Coordinates of C-alpha atoms in Angstrom, one line a residue:
Chain A
M24 CA 0.0 0.0 0.0
K25 CA 2.7 2.4 1.1
K26 CA 4.9 1.4 -1.8
E27 CA 2.1 2.1 -4.3
K28 CA 1.7 5.5 -2.9
S29 CA 5.4 6.3 -3.2
I30 CA 5.5 5.1 -6.9
K31 CA 2.6 7.4 -7.6
G32 CA 4.4 10.2 -5.7
H33 CA 7.4 9.7 -7.9
G34 CA 5.3 9.9 -11.0
E35 CA 3.6 13.1 -9.9
N36 CA 6.9 14.6 -9.0
F37 CA 8.2 13.7 -12.5
M38 CA 5.2 15.3 -14.1
K39 CA 5.8 18.4 -12.1
Y40 CA 9.4 18.7 -13.2
R41 CA 9.1 17.5 -16.8
F42 CA 9.3 21.1 -17.9
L43 CA 12.7 21.3 -16.2
L44 CA 13.8 18.2 -18.0
S45 CA 12.8 19.7 -21.4
E46 CA 14.4 23.1 -20.5
L47 CA 17.7 21.4 -19.6
V48 CA 17.7 19.3 -22.8
H49 CA 17.1 22.4 -24.9
K50 CA 19.7 24.4 -23.0
N51 CA 22.4 21.8 -23.4
I52 CA 21.8 21.6 -27.2
K53 CA 21.4 25.4 -27.7
L54 CA 24.4 26.3 -25.7
Q55 CA 26.7 23.7 -27.1
Y56 CA 27.5 25.7 -30.2
R57 CA 26.4 29.2 -29.2
D58 CA 29.0 31.8 -30.1
S59 CA 30.6 29.5 -32.7
V60 CA 30.4 30.7 -36.3
L61 CA 29.2 27.5 -37.9
G62 CA 26.8 26.6 -35.0
M63 CA 24.9 23.4 -35.4
L64 CA 26.9 22.5 -38.5
W65 CA 29.6 21.3 -36.2
T66 CA 27.3 18.4 -35.3
F67 CA 27.9 17.1 -38.8
L68 CA 31.4 18.5 -39.5
Q69 CA 33.1 17.1 -36.4
P70 CA 32.3 13.4 -37.0
L71 CA 32.9 13.8 -40.7
L72 CA 36.4 15.3 -40.2
M73 CA 37.2 12.7 -37.6
M74 CA 36.2 10.0 -40.1
I75 CA 38.5 11.4 -42.7
V76 CA 41.4 11.6 -40.3
L77 CA 40.9 8.1 -38.9
S78 CA 40.4 6.7 -42.5
F79 CA 43.7 8.1 -43.5
V80 CA 45.5 6.9 -40.4
F81 CA 44.0 3.4 -40.1
G82 CA 42.6 2.9 -43.6
T83 CA 45.7 1.3 -45.1
L84 CA 46.2 -0.8 -42.0
F85 CA 42.7 -2.2 -41.5
G86 CA 40.7 -1.2 -44.6
R87 CA 42.1 -3.7 -47.0
D88 CA 40.0 -6.6 -45.9
S89 CA 37.0 -5.5 -48.1
S90 CA 35.0 -8.7 -47.6
K91 CA 34.8 -8.0 -43.8
V92 CA 34.6 -4.2 -44.1
V93 CA 33.0 -3.5 -47.4
N94 CA 33.6 0.2 -47.1
Y95 CA 36.2 1.3 -44.5
P96 CA 35.0 5.0 -44.0
V97 CA 31.4 3.8 -43.5
Y98 CA 32.5 0.9 -41.2
L99 CA 34.5 3.3 -39.1
L100 CA 31.8 6.0 -39.0
C101 CA 29.1 3.5 -37.8
G102 CA 31.4 2.5 -34.8
R103 CA 32.6 6.0 -34.0
L104 CA 29.2 7.7 -34.0
L105 CA 27.8 5.2 -31.5
F106 CA 31.0 5.2 -29.4
D107 CA 31.1 8.9 -29.4
F108 CA 27.5 9.1 -28.1
F109 CA 28.4 6.7 -25.3
S110 CA 31.5 8.4 -24.2
S111 CA 30.2 12.0 -24.3
S112 CA 26.8 11.2 -22.7
T113 CA 28.4 9.3 -19.9
K114 CA 31.0 12.0 -19.3
R115 CA 28.4 14.7 -19.2
A116 CA 26.1 12.7 -16.9
M117 CA 29.1 12.0 -14.6
K118 CA 29.7 15.8 -14.2
S119 CA 26.1 16.8 -14.1
I120 CA 25.6 16.6 -10.4
R121 CA 28.8 18.3 -9.4
N122 CA 28.3 21.1 -11.9
R123 CA 24.9 21.9 -10.4
A124 CA 26.2 22.0 -6.8
S125 CA 25.1 25.6 -6.3
I126 CA 21.5 24.8 -7.2
I127 CA 21.2 21.4 -5.4
K128 CA 22.5 23.1 -2.2
K129 CA 19.7 25.7 -2.3
V130 CA 16.6 24.4 -4.0
Y131 CA 14.8 21.1 -4.0
V132 CA 15.1 19.5 -7.4
P133 CA 14.7 15.8 -8.2
K134 CA 18.4 15.2 -8.8
Y135 CA 18.1 12.4 -11.4
I136 CA 16.8 15.1 -13.8
Y137 CA 20.4 16.3 -14.3
P138 CA 22.1 13.1 -15.5
L139 CA 18.9 12.2 -17.4
S140 CA 18.9 15.5 -19.3
S141 CA 22.6 15.2 -20.1
V142 CA 22.1 11.8 -21.7
I143 CA 18.9 12.9 -23.6
S144 CA 20.5 16.0 -25.0
T145 CA 23.6 14.1 -26.2
F146 CA 21.2 11.6 -27.7
V147 CA 19.4 14.3 -29.7
T148 CA 22.7 15.6 -31.0
F149 CA 23.7 12.0 -31.8
L150 CA 20.5 11.4 -33.8
I151 CA 21.1 14.6 -35.8
S152 CA 24.7 13.5 -36.5
L153 CA 23.4 10.2 -38.0
L154 CA 22.7 12.3 -41.0
V155 CA 26.4 12.4 -41.7
L156 CA 26.2 8.6 -42.1
V157 CA 23.5 9.0 -44.7
V158 CA 25.5 11.7 -46.6
V159 CA 28.6 9.6 -46.6
I160 CA 26.8 6.5 -47.8
L161 CA 25.1 8.5 -50.5
F162 CA 28.4 9.9 -51.6
F163 CA 30.0 6.4 -51.9
N164 CA 27.0 4.9 -53.6
I165 CA 26.7 7.7 -56.2
A166 CA 30.5 7.7 -56.8
N167 CA 30.2 3.9 -57.0
I168 CA 33.2 3.3 -54.8
N169 CA 32.5 0.2 -52.6
P170 CA 28.8 1.0 -52.6
I171 CA 26.7 0.0 -49.6
H172 CA 23.6 -2.1 -50.3
I173 CA 20.9 -0.5 -48.1
T174 CA 17.8 -2.6 -47.5
W175 CA 14.6 -2.3 -45.4
R176 CA 16.5 -4.0 -42.6
I177 CA 18.0 -0.6 -41.8
V178 CA 15.0 -0.1 -39.5
F179 CA 16.4 -2.8 -37.2
A180 CA 19.1 -0.2 -36.3
V181 CA 16.6 1.2 -33.8
V182 CA 17.3 -1.8 -31.6
P183 CA 21.0 -1.2 -31.0
I184 CA 20.4 2.5 -30.7
L185 CA 17.8 2.0 -28.0
I186 CA 20.0 -0.5 -26.1
L187 CA 22.8 2.0 -26.3
F188 CA 20.6 4.7 -24.8
V189 CA 19.6 2.6 -21.9
F190 CA 23.2 1.4 -21.3
S191 CA 24.6 4.9 -21.5
L192 CA 22.0 6.2 -19.0
G193 CA 22.8 3.4 -16.6
V194 CA 26.5 3.9 -16.8
G195 CA 26.0 7.7 -16.5
M196 CA 23.9 7.3 -13.3
I197 CA 26.6 5.1 -11.8
L198 CA 29.4 7.5 -12.7
A199 CA 27.4 10.6 -11.5
T200 CA 26.9 8.9 -8.1
L201 CA 30.5 7.8 -7.8
S202 CA 32.0 11.1 -8.9
V203 CA 30.2 13.0 -6.1
F204 CA 32.1 10.9 -3.5
F205 CA 35.3 10.4 -5.4
R206 CA 36.6 13.1 -7.7
D207 CA 39.2 10.6 -9.0
I208 CA 36.6 9.0 -11.1
E209 CA 36.6 11.9 -13.6
N210 CA 40.3 11.4 -14.3
I211 CA 40.2 7.7 -14.4
Y212 CA 37.2 7.7 -16.7
D213 CA 39.0 9.8 -19.3
V214 CA 41.7 7.2 -19.6
L215 CA 39.1 4.3 -19.4
T216 CA 37.2 5.6 -22.4
T217 CA 40.4 5.9 -24.5
L218 CA 41.1 2.3 -23.5
L219 CA 37.5 1.3 -24.3
F220 CA 37.8 2.9 -27.7
Y221 CA 40.7 0.6 -28.7
V222 CA 39.4 -2.6 -27.2
T223 CA 36.1 -2.1 -29.0
P224 CA 36.4 -3.1 -32.7
I225 CA 35.8 0.4 -34.1
V226 CA 38.9 1.1 -36.3
Y227 CA 39.6 -2.5 -36.8
T228 CA 37.6 -5.7 -37.4
I229 CA 37.5 -8.3 -34.7
D230 CA 39.0 -10.9 -37.1
R231 CA 42.1 -8.8 -37.4
L232 CA 43.0 -9.5 -33.8
G233 CA 43.8 -13.1 -34.9
F234 CA 42.2 -14.8 -31.9
A235 CA 40.9 -18.3 -32.6
A236 CA 37.1 -18.7 -32.6
G237 CA 35.9 -19.5 -29.1
S238 CA 39.2 -18.4 -27.4
I239 CA 39.1 -16.7 -24.1
E240 CA 40.4 -13.4 -25.4
L241 CA 37.6 -13.2 -27.9
K242 CA 35.1 -13.9 -25.2
I243 CA 36.4 -11.1 -23.1
I244 CA 36.2 -8.6 -25.9
K245 CA 32.6 -9.7 -26.6
L246 CA 31.7 -9.1 -22.9
N247 CA 31.9 -5.4 -23.6
P248 CA 28.3 -4.5 -24.5
L249 CA 29.5 -1.8 -26.9
Y250 CA 31.0 -4.5 -29.1
G251 CA 27.6 -6.1 -29.5
I252 CA 25.7 -2.8 -29.9
I253 CA 28.1 -1.5 -32.6
D254 CA 28.1 -5.0 -34.3
M255 CA 24.3 -5.0 -34.5
F256 CA 24.2 -1.5 -35.9
R257 CA 26.7 -2.3 -38.6
A258 CA 24.8 -5.4 -39.5
C259 CA 21.7 -3.3 -40.2
V260 CA 23.5 -0.6 -42.1
I261 CA 26.2 -2.5 -44.1
W262 CA 24.9 -6.0 -44.3
G263 CA 21.2 -5.5 -44.7
G264 CA 21.1 -7.9 -47.7
D265 CA 21.3 -11.7 -47.8
A266 CA 24.3 -11.8 -45.5
F267 CA 22.3 -10.1 -42.7
W268 CA 21.7 -13.2 -40.5
Q269 CA 25.4 -14.0 -40.7
H270 CA 26.2 -10.7 -39.0
W271 CA 23.2 -10.3 -36.6
S272 CA 23.3 -12.6 -33.6
M273 CA 20.2 -13.0 -31.5
H274 CA 22.4 -14.2 -28.6
L275 CA 24.4 -11.0 -28.7
M276 CA 21.3 -8.9 -28.8
L277 CA 19.8 -10.6 -25.7
Y278 CA 23.1 -10.3 -23.9
C279 CA 23.3 -6.5 -24.7
C280 CA 19.7 -6.0 -23.7
A281 CA 20.3 -7.7 -20.4
A282 CA 23.6 -5.8 -19.8
A283 CA 22.0 -2.5 -20.5
V284 CA 19.0 -3.1 -18.3
V285 CA 21.2 -4.4 -15.4
C286 CA 23.3 -1.2 -15.7
L287 CA 20.2 1.0 -15.6
V288 CA 18.7 -0.8 -12.6
V289 CA 22.1 -0.7 -10.7
G290 CA 22.5 3.0 -11.7
F291 CA 19.1 4.0 -10.5
L292 CA 19.3 2.1 -7.3
L293 CA 22.8 3.4 -6.5
F294 CA 21.7 6.9 -7.3
Y295 CA 18.5 6.6 -5.3
K296 CA 20.3 5.2 -2.3
F297 CA 22.9 7.9 -2.1
Q298 CA 21.1 11.0 -3.5
D299 CA 20.3 12.4 -0.1
K300 CA 24.0 12.4 0.8
F301 CA 25.1 14.3 -2.4
I302 CA 24.6 17.6 -0.8
L303 CA 27.1 16.8 2.0
H304 CA 29.8 16.1 -0.5
I305 CA 29.4 18.6 -3.4
Chain B
M6 CA -8.4 21.0 15.0
K7 CA -6.0 23.6 14.0
D8 CA -4.7 23.8 10.4
Y9 CA -0.9 23.6 10.4
A10 CA 1.1 24.7 7.4
I11 CA 4.4 23.3 8.7
E12 CA 4.9 20.5 11.1
V13 CA 8.5 19.7 12.2
D14 CA 8.5 16.5 14.2
H15 CA 11.5 15.5 16.2
V16 CA 14.0 16.5 13.6
S17 CA 17.7 15.8 14.1
M18 CA 20.4 16.4 11.6
K19 CA 23.8 14.8 11.8
F20 CA 26.9 15.7 9.8
N21 CA 29.9 13.5 9.6
I22 CA 32.9 15.8 9.8
N23 CA 35.8 13.9 8.4
K24 CA 38.9 14.6 10.3
E25 CA 41.5 13.9 7.7
G26 CA 39.6 15.1 4.6
V27 CA 39.4 11.8 2.7
D28 CA 38.0 12.7 -0.7
N29 CA 39.8 10.3 -3.0
A30 CA 39.2 6.7 -3.6
K31 CA 42.7 5.4 -2.8
E32 CA 42.7 7.0 0.7
Y33 CA 39.1 5.8 1.3
L34 CA 39.9 2.2 0.4
I35 CA 43.1 2.1 2.4
R36 CA 41.4 3.5 5.4
L37 CA 38.4 1.2 4.9
A38 CA 40.7 -1.8 4.8
K39 CA 42.5 -0.7 7.9
G40 CA 39.2 0.0 9.6
N41 CA 40.6 3.5 10.2
L42 CA 37.7 5.5 8.7
H43 CA 36.9 7.9 11.5
F44 CA 34.4 10.6 11.4
S45 CA 33.5 13.0 14.2
E46 CA 29.8 13.5 14.5
F47 CA 28.2 16.9 14.6
W48 CA 24.6 17.4 15.4
A49 CA 23.4 20.6 13.7
L50 CA 19.9 20.0 14.9
K51 CA 18.8 18.1 17.9
D52 CA 15.3 16.8 18.3
I53 CA 13.5 19.8 17.1
S54 CA 9.7 19.9 17.1
F55 CA 7.4 22.7 16.4
K56 CA 4.3 23.6 14.4
V57 CA 3.4 26.6 12.4
E58 CA -0.2 27.4 11.9
K59 CA -1.5 28.5 8.6
G60 CA -1.1 32.2 8.1
D61 CA 1.4 32.5 11.0
R62 CA 4.6 34.4 10.5
M63 CA 7.3 32.6 12.4
G64 CA 10.7 34.2 13.1
V65 CA 13.7 32.0 13.6
M66 CA 16.4 33.5 15.8
G67 CA 19.7 32.3 17.1
F68 CA 23.5 33.0 17.0
N69 CA 25.7 32.0 14.2
G70 CA 26.0 28.3 13.9
A71 CA 22.8 27.7 15.9
G72 CA 21.3 25.7 13.0
K73 CA 18.9 28.2 11.5
S74 CA 19.9 27.6 7.9
T75 CA 20.1 23.9 8.4
L76 CA 16.5 24.0 9.7
L77 CA 15.3 26.0 6.8
K78 CA 17.0 23.6 4.4
T79 CA 15.3 20.6 5.9
I80 CA 11.9 22.4 5.6
A81 CA 12.7 23.3 2.0
R82 CA 13.4 19.6 1.3
V83 CA 17.0 20.4 0.3
L84 CA 18.4 18.4 3.2
K85 CA 16.9 15.2 4.4
P86 CA 16.9 15.0 8.2
T87 CA 18.8 12.2 9.8
M88 CA 15.9 11.5 12.1
G89 CA 12.4 12.8 12.4
S90 CA 10.2 14.2 9.7
V91 CA 9.0 17.5 8.2
S92 CA 5.7 18.0 6.5
V93 CA 4.7 21.1 4.6
K94 CA 1.3 21.7 3.1
G95 CA 1.2 23.5 -0.2
V96 CA 3.8 25.3 -2.4
I97 CA 7.0 26.4 -0.8
A98 CA 8.9 29.4 -2.2
P99 CA 12.4 29.5 -0.8
L100 CA 14.0 32.9 -1.2
I101 CA 17.2 31.7 0.2
E102 CA 19.7 32.6 -2.5
L103 CA 18.4 34.3 -5.6
S104 CA 20.8 33.6 -8.3
A105 CA 21.5 29.8 -8.1
G106 CA 19.2 28.7 -10.9
F107 CA 20.6 30.9 -13.6
D108 CA 22.9 30.1 -16.6
Q109 CA 25.4 32.7 -17.4
N110 CA 25.3 32.1 -21.2
Y111 CA 21.6 32.3 -21.4
S112 CA 19.7 35.5 -22.1
G113 CA 17.4 37.0 -19.4
R114 CA 14.4 35.7 -21.3
E115 CA 15.7 32.1 -21.5
N116 CA 16.7 32.3 -17.8
I117 CA 13.2 33.2 -16.7
F118 CA 12.1 29.9 -18.1
L119 CA 15.0 27.9 -16.8
Y120 CA 14.8 29.4 -13.3
G121 CA 11.0 28.9 -13.3
A122 CA 11.5 25.3 -14.3
T123 CA 14.0 24.7 -11.6
M124 CA 11.5 26.0 -9.1
G125 CA 9.1 23.4 -10.4
F126 CA 6.8 25.7 -12.4
S127 CA 5.1 24.6 -15.6
R128 CA 5.7 26.2 -19.0
K129 CA 2.2 27.4 -19.1
F130 CA 2.5 29.1 -15.8
I131 CA 5.7 30.9 -16.7
E132 CA 4.3 32.1 -20.0
E133 CA 1.3 33.5 -18.2
K134 CA 3.5 35.3 -15.7
Y135 CA 6.3 36.3 -18.1
D136 CA 5.2 39.9 -18.7
E137 CA 4.6 40.5 -15.1
I138 CA 8.1 39.1 -14.2
V139 CA 9.8 41.3 -16.8
E140 CA 7.9 44.4 -15.7
F141 CA 8.6 43.9 -12.0
S142 CA 12.3 43.3 -12.6
E143 CA 12.5 46.5 -14.6
L144 CA 14.8 44.7 -17.1
K145 CA 12.7 45.1 -20.3
D146 CA 15.6 46.6 -22.3
F147 CA 18.1 44.0 -21.3
I148 CA 15.9 40.8 -21.5
D149 CA 17.6 39.5 -24.6
A150 CA 21.1 40.2 -23.4
P151 CA 23.1 37.3 -22.0
L152 CA 23.1 37.0 -18.2
K153 CA 26.9 37.3 -18.0
S154 CA 26.5 40.9 -19.0
Y155 CA 24.1 41.7 -16.1
S156 CA 25.2 43.3 -12.9
S157 CA 24.7 41.4 -9.7
G158 CA 21.8 43.8 -8.8
M159 CA 20.1 43.0 -12.0
K160 CA 20.5 39.3 -11.4
T161 CA 19.0 39.4 -7.9
R162 CA 16.1 41.6 -9.2
L163 CA 15.3 39.0 -11.9
G164 CA 15.6 36.1 -9.4
F165 CA 13.3 37.9 -6.9
S166 CA 10.8 38.6 -9.6
I167 CA 10.6 35.0 -10.8
A168 CA 10.6 33.5 -7.3
T169 CA 7.8 35.7 -6.1
S170 CA 5.7 35.4 -9.3
V171 CA 4.1 32.3 -7.8
K172 CA 1.6 32.7 -5.0
P173 CA 3.1 30.4 -2.4
D174 CA 1.6 28.8 0.6
V175 CA 4.8 29.0 2.5
L176 CA 7.5 31.6 2.1
I177 CA 11.0 31.0 3.4
L178 CA 13.2 34.1 3.9
D179 CA 16.8 33.7 5.0
E180 CA 18.3 36.9 6.5
V181 CA 17.5 40.3 5.2
L182 CA 16.9 40.5 1.5
S183 CA 19.1 43.0 -0.1
V184 CA 17.6 43.3 -3.5
G185 CA 19.0 46.1 -5.7
D186 CA 18.7 49.8 -4.9
A187 CA 16.5 51.5 -2.4
A188 CA 13.6 51.9 -4.8
F189 CA 13.5 48.3 -5.7
R190 CA 14.0 47.3 -2.1
D191 CA 10.8 49.2 -1.1
K192 CA 9.0 47.6 -4.0
S193 CA 10.1 44.0 -3.1
E194 CA 9.3 44.6 0.5
K195 CA 5.8 45.8 -0.5
R196 CA 5.3 42.6 -2.5
L197 CA 6.3 40.4 0.4
M198 CA 4.0 42.4 2.7
D199 CA 1.2 42.0 0.3
M200 CA 1.8 38.2 0.3
M201 CA 1.7 38.2 4.0
D202 CA -1.5 40.1 4.1
D203 CA -3.0 37.4 1.8
G204 CA -2.4 34.9 4.5
V205 CA 0.9 33.3 3.4
T206 CA 2.7 31.3 6.1
V207 CA 6.2 32.8 6.6
L208 CA 9.4 31.5 8.0
F209 CA 11.8 34.4 8.6
V210 CA 15.4 34.0 9.7
S211 CA 17.0 37.1 11.1
H212 CA 19.4 38.4 13.7
S213 CA 17.5 41.7 14.0
T214 CA 14.8 41.6 16.7
D215 CA 13.4 44.8 15.2
R216 CA 12.7 43.2 11.9
V217 CA 11.3 40.0 13.6
K218 CA 9.0 42.1 15.7
K219 CA 7.9 44.0 12.6
I220 CA 7.2 41.0 10.4
C221 CA 6.4 38.1 12.7
N222 CA 3.8 37.2 15.2
K223 CA 5.5 34.1 16.5
A224 CA 9.1 33.1 16.9
I225 CA 11.5 30.3 18.0
I226 CA 15.0 30.5 19.3
L227 CA 17.7 28.0 18.5
T228 CA 20.9 27.5 20.4
Q229 CA 23.5 25.0 19.3
G230 CA 20.9 23.0 17.4
Q231 CA 18.4 22.9 20.1
L232 CA 15.0 24.6 20.4
V233 CA 15.2 26.6 23.6
A234 CA 12.1 28.8 23.4
Q235 CA 9.1 29.3 21.3
G236 CA 6.1 31.7 21.6
D237 CA 4.9 35.2 20.7
S238 CA 7.4 37.2 18.8
D239 CA 7.6 40.1 21.3
E240 CA 8.4 37.8 24.2
M241 CA 10.9 35.8 22.1
C242 CA 12.6 39.0 21.1
R243 CA 12.9 40.0 24.8
I244 CA 14.5 36.6 25.6
Y245 CA 16.8 36.8 22.6
N246 CA 18.0 40.3 23.6
Q247 CA 18.6 39.0 27.1
M248 CA 20.7 36.1 25.6
V249 CA 22.7 38.5 23.5
K250 CA 23.5 40.6 26.7
N251 CA 24.5 37.5 28.7
R252 CA 26.7 36.1 26.0

């Protein structure tokens, strides 16, 4: 009985503050490029330029294996766009509580609004930046250089994107809680994301690592949910044709779903348990 | 049965003061492993209970460090009490610090919406009150300029105008409000007085017995986290003046 009431209370509280959530999301997006000459255009330019740089650096090294990659710049862009959303949304969520110290100390606000708004606003920017992928694919298809065969299966791309959102929110909540109590997390996490970038097959294909199928090393790499999420996304974009089922694994999908949901639940519980103590530490 | 706007029930607030300042993970883990994690406890509030009737104006007095601000923060739901409970009926408007909810890179107009949202107002409500807020703050000509170009007086004027645009049930005032120049101060005081005439419940923290007498009809006195006296404001002011003399 009491529990029911408290769930209803949370719902009402969320409805009361949903305008704050939308204000914060708008603010994060609006302010990101305010005072810059090109403004929102950077959302497209930044990943595009990054793709060109990385294609030059790693293209000759990893791009030759065309049966596994099809089109190296597109292969790279798929991985990097998703990874970039993960790393910047979790970093922003991590800092969201500490950056609002002056507000949290003075006014009552449901605190989860801050990490949540960080992740949502990064997600919106990410969705806009997916247009770069469309443009790049169109460019290669029209120029007829390693064209990508796009099919209706591209709609499946929603699945990895949603899993990624849930996973990032979960990780963001965990980091936000931890960083209130231990500042070190912010420094450690910068290094960790760099490490994560290289242990996730983004610039290379997993086969290039040369581990035997079923080897322990391969299993460890596949434990990383980002591997599965990016792999599924690529399957939808690059291998939407007959080869789709060779690239899309249901096991992997279930594993990623489970990992993301576990992360979110742990994140919310951790945050919920410690949120009343935030004010004493920020 | 009387109608209470605020009920504070056996509230205690404990702070752990950490002696060595452990704020990094390494130190924390080492100390945790050694079983050497010591905190000294500090009770900022000790078993405080009182009730404020609807429409009452309650003064909160006490020396520095007596726990006045901590008490207000527990009532405003910013701090969760270690023990006991606080219940408040209706909308609380805390006028504790007037510039916390702003973003420096946002214009005045955008900040009105952001600040209002932080106070828990809806978009519709702010749109309705927008003109009134701008007019009261006297910032019409600067409303589209970024907040970083505002003077501190302009910021507090804007904050005050937004925070008081709502008709609250409970108004929390910490110390004397110094809002802008003399003219604006008169205007803002008048607005607060109007609210009080409308039957708003007020919690007012001050060192000045004159102001407490002027504004409040009831008062409480805190000393080192304990509630030592409560009653009519005139009598409480007399006791407080006595305490100041004997200090």
